[in-house]
PDB file of N, CA and C in Angstrom:
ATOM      1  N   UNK A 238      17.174 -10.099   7.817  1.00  0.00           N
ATOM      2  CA  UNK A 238      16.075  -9.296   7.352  1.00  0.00           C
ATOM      3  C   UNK A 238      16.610  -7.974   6.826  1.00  0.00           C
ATOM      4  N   UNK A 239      16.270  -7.166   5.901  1.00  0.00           N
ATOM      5  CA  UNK A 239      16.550  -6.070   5.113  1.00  0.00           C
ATOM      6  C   UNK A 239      15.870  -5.312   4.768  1.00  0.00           C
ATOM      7  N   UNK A 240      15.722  -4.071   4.936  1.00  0.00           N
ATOM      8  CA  UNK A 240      14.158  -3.363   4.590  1.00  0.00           C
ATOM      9  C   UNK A 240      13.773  -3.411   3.199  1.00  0.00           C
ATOM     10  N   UNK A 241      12.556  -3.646   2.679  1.00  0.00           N
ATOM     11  CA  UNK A 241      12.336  -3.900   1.179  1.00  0.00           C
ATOM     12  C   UNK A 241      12.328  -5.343   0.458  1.00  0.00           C
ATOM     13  N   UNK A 242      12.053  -6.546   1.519  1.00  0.00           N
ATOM     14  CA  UNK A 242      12.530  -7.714   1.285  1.00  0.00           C
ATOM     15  C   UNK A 242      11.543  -8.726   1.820  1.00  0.00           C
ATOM     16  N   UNK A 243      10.221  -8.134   2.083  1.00  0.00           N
ATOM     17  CA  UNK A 243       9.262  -8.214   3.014  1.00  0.00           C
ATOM     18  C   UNK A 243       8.165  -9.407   2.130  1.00  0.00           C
ATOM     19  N   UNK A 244       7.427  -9.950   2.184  1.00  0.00           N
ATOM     20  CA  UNK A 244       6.357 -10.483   1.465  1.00  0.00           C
ATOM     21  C   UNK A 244       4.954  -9.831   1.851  1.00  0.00           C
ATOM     22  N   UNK A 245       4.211  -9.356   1.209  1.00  0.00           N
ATOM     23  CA  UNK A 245       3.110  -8.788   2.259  1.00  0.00           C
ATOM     24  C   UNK A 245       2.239  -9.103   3.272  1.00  0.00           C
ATOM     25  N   UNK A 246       2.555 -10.272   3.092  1.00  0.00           N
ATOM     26  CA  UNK A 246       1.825 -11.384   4.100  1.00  0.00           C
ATOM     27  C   UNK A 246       2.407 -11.018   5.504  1.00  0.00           C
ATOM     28  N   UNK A 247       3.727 -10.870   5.394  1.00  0.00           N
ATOM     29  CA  UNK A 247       4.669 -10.519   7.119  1.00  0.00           C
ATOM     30  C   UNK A 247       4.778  -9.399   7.181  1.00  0.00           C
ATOM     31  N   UNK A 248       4.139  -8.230   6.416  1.00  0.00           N
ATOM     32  CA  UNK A 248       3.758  -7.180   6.587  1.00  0.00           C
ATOM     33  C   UNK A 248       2.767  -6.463   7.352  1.00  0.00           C
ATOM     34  N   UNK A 249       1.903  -7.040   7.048  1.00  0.00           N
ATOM     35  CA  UNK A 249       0.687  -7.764   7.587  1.00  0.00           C
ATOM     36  C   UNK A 249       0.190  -7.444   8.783  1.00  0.00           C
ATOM     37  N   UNK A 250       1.263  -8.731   8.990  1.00  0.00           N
ATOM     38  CA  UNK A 250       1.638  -9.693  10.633  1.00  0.00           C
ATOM     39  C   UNK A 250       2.348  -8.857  11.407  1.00  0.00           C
ATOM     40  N   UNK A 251       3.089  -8.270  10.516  1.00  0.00           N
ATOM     41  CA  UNK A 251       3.951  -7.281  11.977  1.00  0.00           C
ATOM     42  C   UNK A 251       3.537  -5.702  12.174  1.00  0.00           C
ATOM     43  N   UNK A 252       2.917  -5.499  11.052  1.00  0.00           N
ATOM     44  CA  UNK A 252       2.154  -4.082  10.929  1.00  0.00           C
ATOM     45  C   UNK A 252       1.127  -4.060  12.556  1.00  0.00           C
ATOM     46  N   UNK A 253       0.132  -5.192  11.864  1.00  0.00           N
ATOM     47  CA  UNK A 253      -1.053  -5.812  13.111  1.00  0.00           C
ATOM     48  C   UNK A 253      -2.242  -4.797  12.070  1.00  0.00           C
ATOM     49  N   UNK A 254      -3.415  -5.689  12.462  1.00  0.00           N
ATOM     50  CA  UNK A 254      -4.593  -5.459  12.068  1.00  0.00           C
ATOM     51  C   UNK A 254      -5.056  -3.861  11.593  1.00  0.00           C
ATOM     52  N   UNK A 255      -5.305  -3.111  13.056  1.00  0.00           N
ATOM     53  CA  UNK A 255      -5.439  -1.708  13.042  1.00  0.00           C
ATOM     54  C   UNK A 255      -4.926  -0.754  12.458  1.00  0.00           C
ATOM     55  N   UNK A 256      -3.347  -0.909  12.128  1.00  0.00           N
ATOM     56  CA  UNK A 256      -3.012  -0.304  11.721  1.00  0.00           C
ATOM     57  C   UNK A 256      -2.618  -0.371   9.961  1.00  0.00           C
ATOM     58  N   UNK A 257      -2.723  -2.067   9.395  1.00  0.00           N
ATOM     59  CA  UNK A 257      -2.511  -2.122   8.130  1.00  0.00           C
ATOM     60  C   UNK A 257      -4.130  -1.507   7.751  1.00  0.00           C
ATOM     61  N   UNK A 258      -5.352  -1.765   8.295  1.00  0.00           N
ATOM     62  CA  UNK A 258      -6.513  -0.753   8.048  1.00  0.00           C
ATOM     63  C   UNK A 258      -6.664   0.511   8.081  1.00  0.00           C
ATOM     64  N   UNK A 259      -6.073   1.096   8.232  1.00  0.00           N
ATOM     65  CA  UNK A 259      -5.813   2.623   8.281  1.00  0.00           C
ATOM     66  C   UNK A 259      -4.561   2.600   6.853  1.00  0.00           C
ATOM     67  N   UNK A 260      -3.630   2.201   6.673  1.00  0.00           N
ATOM     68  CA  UNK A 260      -3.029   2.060   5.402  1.00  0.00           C
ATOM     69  C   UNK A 260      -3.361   1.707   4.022  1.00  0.00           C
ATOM     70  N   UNK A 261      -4.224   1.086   4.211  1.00  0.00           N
ATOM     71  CA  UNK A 261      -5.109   0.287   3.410  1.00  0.00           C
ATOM     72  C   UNK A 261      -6.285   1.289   2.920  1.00  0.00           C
ATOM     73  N   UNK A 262      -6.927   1.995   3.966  1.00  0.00           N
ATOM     74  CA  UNK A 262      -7.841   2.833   3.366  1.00  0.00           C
ATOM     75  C   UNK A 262      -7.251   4.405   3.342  1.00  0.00           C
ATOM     76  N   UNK A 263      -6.192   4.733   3.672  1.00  0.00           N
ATOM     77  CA  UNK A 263      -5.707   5.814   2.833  1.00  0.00           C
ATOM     78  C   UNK A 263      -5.263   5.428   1.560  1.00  0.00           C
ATOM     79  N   UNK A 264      -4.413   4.101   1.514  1.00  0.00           N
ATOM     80  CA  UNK A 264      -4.263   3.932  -0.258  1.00  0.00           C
ATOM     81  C   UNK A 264      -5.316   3.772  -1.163  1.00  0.00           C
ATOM     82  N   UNK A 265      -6.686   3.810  -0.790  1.00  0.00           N
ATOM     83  CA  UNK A 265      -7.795   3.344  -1.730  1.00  0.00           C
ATOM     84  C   UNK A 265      -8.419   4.926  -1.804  1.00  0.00           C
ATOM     85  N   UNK A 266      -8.083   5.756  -0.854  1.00  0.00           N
ATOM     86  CA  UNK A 266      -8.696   6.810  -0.605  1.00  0.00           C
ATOM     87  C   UNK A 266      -7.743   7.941  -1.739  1.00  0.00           C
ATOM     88  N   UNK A 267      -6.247   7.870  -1.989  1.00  0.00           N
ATOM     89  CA  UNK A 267      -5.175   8.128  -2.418  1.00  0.00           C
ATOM     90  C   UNK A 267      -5.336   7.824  -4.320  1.00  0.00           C
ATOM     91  N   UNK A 268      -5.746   6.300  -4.041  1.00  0.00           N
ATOM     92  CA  UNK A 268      -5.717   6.192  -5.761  1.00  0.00           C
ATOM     93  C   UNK A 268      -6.846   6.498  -5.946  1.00  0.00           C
ATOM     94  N   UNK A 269      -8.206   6.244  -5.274  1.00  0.00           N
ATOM     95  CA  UNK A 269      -9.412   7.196  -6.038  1.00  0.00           C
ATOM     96  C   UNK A 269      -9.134   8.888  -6.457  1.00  0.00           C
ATOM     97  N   UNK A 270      -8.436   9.334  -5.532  1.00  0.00           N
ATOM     98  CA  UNK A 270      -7.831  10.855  -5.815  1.00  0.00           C
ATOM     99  C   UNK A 270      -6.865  10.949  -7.020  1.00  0.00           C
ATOM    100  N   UNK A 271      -6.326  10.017  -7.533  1.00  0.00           N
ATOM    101  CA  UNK A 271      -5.229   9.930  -8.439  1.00  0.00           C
ATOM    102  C   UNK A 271      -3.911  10.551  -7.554  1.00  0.00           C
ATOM    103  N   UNK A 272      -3.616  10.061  -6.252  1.00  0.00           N
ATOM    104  CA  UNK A 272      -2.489  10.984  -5.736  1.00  0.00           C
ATOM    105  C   UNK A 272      -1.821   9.319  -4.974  1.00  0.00           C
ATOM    106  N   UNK A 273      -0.429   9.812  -5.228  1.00  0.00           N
ATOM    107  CA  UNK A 273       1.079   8.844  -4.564  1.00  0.00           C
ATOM    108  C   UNK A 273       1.304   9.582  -3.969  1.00  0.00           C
ATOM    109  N   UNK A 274       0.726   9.137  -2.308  1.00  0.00           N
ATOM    110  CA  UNK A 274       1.611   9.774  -1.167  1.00  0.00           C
ATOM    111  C   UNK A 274       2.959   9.226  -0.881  1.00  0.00           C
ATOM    112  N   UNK A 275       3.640   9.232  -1.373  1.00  0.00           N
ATOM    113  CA  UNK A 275       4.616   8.075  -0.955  1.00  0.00           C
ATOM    114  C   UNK A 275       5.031   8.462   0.285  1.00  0.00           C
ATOM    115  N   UNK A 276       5.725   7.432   1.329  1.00  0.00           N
ATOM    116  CA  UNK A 276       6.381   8.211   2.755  1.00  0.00           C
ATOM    117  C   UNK A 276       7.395   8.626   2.626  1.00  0.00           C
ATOM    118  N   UNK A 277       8.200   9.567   3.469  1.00  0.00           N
ATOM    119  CA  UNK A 277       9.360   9.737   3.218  1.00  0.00           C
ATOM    120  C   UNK A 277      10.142   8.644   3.732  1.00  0.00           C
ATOM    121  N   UNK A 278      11.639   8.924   3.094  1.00  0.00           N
ATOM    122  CA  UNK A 278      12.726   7.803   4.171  1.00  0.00           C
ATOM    123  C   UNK A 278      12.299   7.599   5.125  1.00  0.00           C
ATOM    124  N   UNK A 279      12.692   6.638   5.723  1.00  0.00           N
ATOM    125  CA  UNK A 279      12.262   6.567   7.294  1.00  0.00           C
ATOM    126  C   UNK A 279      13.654   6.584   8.205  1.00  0.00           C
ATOM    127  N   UNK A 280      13.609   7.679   8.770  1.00  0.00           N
ATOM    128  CA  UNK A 280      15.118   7.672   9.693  1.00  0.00           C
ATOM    129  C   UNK A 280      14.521   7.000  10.926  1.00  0.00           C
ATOM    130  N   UNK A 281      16.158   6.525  11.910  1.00  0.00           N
ATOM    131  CA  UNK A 281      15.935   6.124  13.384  1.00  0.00           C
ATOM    132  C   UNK A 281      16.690   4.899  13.203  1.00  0.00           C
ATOM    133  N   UNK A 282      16.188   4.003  14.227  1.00  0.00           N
ATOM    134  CA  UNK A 282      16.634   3.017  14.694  1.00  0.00           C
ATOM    135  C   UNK A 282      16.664   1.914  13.442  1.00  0.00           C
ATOM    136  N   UNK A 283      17.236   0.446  13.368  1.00  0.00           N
ATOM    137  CA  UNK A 283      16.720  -0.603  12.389  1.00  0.00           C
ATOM    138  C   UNK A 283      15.053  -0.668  12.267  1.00  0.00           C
ATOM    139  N   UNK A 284      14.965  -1.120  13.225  1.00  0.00           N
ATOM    140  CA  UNK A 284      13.497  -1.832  13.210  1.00  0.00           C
ATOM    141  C   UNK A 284      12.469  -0.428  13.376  1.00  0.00           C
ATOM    142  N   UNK A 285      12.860   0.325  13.728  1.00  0.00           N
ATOM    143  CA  UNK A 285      11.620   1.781  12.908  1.00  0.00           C
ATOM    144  C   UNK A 285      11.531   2.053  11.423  1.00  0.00           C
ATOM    145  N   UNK A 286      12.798   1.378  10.961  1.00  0.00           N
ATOM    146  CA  UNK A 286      12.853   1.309   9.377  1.00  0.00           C
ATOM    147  C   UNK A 286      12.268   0.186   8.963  1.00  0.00           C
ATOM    148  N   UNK A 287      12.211  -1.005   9.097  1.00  0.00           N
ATOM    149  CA  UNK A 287      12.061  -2.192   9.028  1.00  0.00           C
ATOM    150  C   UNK A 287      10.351  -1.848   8.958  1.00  0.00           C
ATOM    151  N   UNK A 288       9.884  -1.373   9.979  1.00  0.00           N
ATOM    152  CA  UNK A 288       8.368  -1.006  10.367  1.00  0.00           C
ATOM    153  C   UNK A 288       8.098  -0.342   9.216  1.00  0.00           C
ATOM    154  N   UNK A 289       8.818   0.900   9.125  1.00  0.00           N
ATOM    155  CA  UNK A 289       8.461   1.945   7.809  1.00  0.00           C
ATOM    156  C   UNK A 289       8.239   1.282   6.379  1.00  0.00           C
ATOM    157  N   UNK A 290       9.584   0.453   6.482  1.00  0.00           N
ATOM    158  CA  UNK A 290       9.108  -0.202   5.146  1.00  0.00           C
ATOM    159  C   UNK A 290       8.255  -1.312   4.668  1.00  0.00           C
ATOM    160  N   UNK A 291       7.999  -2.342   5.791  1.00  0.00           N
ATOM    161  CA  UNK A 291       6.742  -2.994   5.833  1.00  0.00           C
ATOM    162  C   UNK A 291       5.747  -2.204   5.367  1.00  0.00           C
ATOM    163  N   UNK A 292       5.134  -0.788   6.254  1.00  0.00           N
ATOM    164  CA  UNK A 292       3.799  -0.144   5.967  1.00  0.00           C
ATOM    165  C   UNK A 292       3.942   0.537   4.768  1.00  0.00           C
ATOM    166  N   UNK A 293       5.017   0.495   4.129  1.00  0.00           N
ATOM    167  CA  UNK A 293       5.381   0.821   2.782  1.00  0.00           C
ATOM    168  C   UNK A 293       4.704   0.226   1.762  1.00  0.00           C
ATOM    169  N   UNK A 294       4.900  -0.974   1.987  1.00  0.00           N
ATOM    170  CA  UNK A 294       4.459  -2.316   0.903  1.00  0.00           C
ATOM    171  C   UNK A 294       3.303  -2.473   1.165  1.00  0.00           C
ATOM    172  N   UNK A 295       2.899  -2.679   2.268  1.00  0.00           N
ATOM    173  CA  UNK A 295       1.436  -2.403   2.640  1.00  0.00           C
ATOM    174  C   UNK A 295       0.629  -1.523   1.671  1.00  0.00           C
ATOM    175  N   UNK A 296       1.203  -0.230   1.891  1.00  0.00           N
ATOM    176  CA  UNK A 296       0.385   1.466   1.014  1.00  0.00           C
ATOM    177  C   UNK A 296       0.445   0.548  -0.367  1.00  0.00           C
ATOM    178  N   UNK A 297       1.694   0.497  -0.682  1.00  0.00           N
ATOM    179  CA  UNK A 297       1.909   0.463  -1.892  1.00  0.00           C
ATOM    180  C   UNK A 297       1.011  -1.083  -2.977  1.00  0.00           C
ATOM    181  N   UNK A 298       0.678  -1.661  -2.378  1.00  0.00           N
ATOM    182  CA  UNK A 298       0.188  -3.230  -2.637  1.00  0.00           C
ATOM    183  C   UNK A 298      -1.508  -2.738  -2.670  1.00  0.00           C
ATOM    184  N   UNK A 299      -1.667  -1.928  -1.880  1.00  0.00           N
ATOM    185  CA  UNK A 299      -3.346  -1.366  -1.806  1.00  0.00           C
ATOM    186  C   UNK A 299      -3.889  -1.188  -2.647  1.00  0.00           C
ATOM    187  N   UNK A 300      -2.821   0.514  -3.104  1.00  0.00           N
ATOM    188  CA  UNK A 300      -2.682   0.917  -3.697  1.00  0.00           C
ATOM    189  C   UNK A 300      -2.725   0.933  -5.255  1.00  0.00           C
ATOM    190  N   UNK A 301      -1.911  -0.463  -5.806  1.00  0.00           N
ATOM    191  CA  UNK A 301      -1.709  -0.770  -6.869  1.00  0.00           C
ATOM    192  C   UNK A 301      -3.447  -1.522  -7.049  1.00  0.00           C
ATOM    193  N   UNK A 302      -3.759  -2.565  -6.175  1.00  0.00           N
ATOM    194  CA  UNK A 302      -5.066  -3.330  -6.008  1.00  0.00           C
ATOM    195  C   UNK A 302      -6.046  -2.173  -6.464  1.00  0.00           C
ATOM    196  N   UNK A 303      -6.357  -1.172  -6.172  1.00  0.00           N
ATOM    197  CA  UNK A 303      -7.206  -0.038  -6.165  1.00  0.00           C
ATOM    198  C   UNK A 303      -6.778   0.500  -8.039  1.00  0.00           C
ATOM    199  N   UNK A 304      -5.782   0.952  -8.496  1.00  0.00           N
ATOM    200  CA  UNK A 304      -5.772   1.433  -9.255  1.00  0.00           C
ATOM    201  C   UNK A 304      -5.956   0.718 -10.388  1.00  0.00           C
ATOM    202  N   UNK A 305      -5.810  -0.892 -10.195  1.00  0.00           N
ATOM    203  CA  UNK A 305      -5.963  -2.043 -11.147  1.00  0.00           C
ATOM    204  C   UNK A 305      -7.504  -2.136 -10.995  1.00  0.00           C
ATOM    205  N   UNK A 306      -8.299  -1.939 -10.069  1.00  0.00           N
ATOM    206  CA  UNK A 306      -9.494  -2.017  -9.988  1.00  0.00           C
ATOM    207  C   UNK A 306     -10.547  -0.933 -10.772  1.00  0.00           C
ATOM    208  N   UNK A 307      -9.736   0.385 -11.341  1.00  0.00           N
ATOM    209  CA  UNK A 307      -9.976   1.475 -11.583  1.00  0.00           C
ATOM    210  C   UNK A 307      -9.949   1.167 -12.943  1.00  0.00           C
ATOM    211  N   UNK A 308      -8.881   0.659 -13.227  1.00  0.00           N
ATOM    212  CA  UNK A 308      -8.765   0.830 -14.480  1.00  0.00           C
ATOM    213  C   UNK A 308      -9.478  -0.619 -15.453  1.00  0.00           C
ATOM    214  N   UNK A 309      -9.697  -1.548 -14.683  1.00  0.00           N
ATOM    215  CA  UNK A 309     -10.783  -3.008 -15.518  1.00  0.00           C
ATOM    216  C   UNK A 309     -12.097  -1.825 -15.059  1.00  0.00           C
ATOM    217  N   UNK A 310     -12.698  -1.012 -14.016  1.00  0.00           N
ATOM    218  CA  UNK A 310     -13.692  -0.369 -14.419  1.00  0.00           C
ATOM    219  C   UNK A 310     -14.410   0.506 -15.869  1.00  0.00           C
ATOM    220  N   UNK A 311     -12.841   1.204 -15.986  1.00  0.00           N
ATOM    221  CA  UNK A 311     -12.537   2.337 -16.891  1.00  0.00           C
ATOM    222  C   UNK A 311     -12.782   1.418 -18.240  1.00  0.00           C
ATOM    223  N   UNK A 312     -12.359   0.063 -17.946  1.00  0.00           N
ATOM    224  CA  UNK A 312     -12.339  -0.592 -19.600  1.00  0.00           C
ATOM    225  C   UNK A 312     -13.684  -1.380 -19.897  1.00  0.00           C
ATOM    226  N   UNK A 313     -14.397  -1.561 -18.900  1.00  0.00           N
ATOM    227  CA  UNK A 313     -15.865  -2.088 -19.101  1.00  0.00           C
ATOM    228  C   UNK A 313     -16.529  -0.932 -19.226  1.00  0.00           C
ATOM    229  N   UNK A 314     -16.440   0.156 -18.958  1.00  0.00           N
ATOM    230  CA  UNK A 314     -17.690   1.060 -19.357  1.00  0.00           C
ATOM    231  C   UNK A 314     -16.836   1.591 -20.700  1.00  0.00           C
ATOM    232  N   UNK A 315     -16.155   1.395 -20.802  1.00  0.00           N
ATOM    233  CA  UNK A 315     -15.753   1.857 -22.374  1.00  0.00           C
ATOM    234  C   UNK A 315     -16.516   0.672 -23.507  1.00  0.00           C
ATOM    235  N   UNK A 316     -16.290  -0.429 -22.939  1.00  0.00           N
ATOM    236  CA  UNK A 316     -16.809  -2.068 -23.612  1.00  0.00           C
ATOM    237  C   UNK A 316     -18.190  -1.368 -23.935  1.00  0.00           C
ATOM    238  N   UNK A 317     -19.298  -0.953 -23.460  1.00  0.00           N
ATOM    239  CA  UNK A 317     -20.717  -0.808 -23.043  1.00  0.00           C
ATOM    240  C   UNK A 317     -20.569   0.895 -23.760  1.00  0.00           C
TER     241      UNK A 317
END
């Protein structure tokens, strides 16, 4: 395993429920703002990195979902 190598699916899974929901709605909360929090590095142990970068892909996968959602908005009220 390697940090950054993750599928989001086992991101997910090892994140656990509660807490990919709290990631999930700061990234929707983040791209409605137009703002990339990105995290910093994550120092420490392997697997505190491993963690970090899971909830990484997590933010970041939301994130992208949200801003793709923004922008098919942005292009139907332009359509109309």
């Amino acid at each position: 395993m390697t940090p950054r190598s993750f599928d989001i699916d086992t991101c997910k899974e090892v994140i656990g429920d509660a807490r990919m929901r709290v990631i999930e709605a700061k990234a929707r909360h983040d791209a409605d703002n137009e703002i990339i929090d990105v995290p910093p590095t994550p120092q420490g142990t392997y697997w505190e990195k491993v963690n970090s970068c899971m909830e990484f892909i997590v933010y970041i996968a939301a994130l992208n979902k949200r801003l793709e959602r923004i922008q098919r908005m942005k292009e139907r009220a332009r359509e109309h």
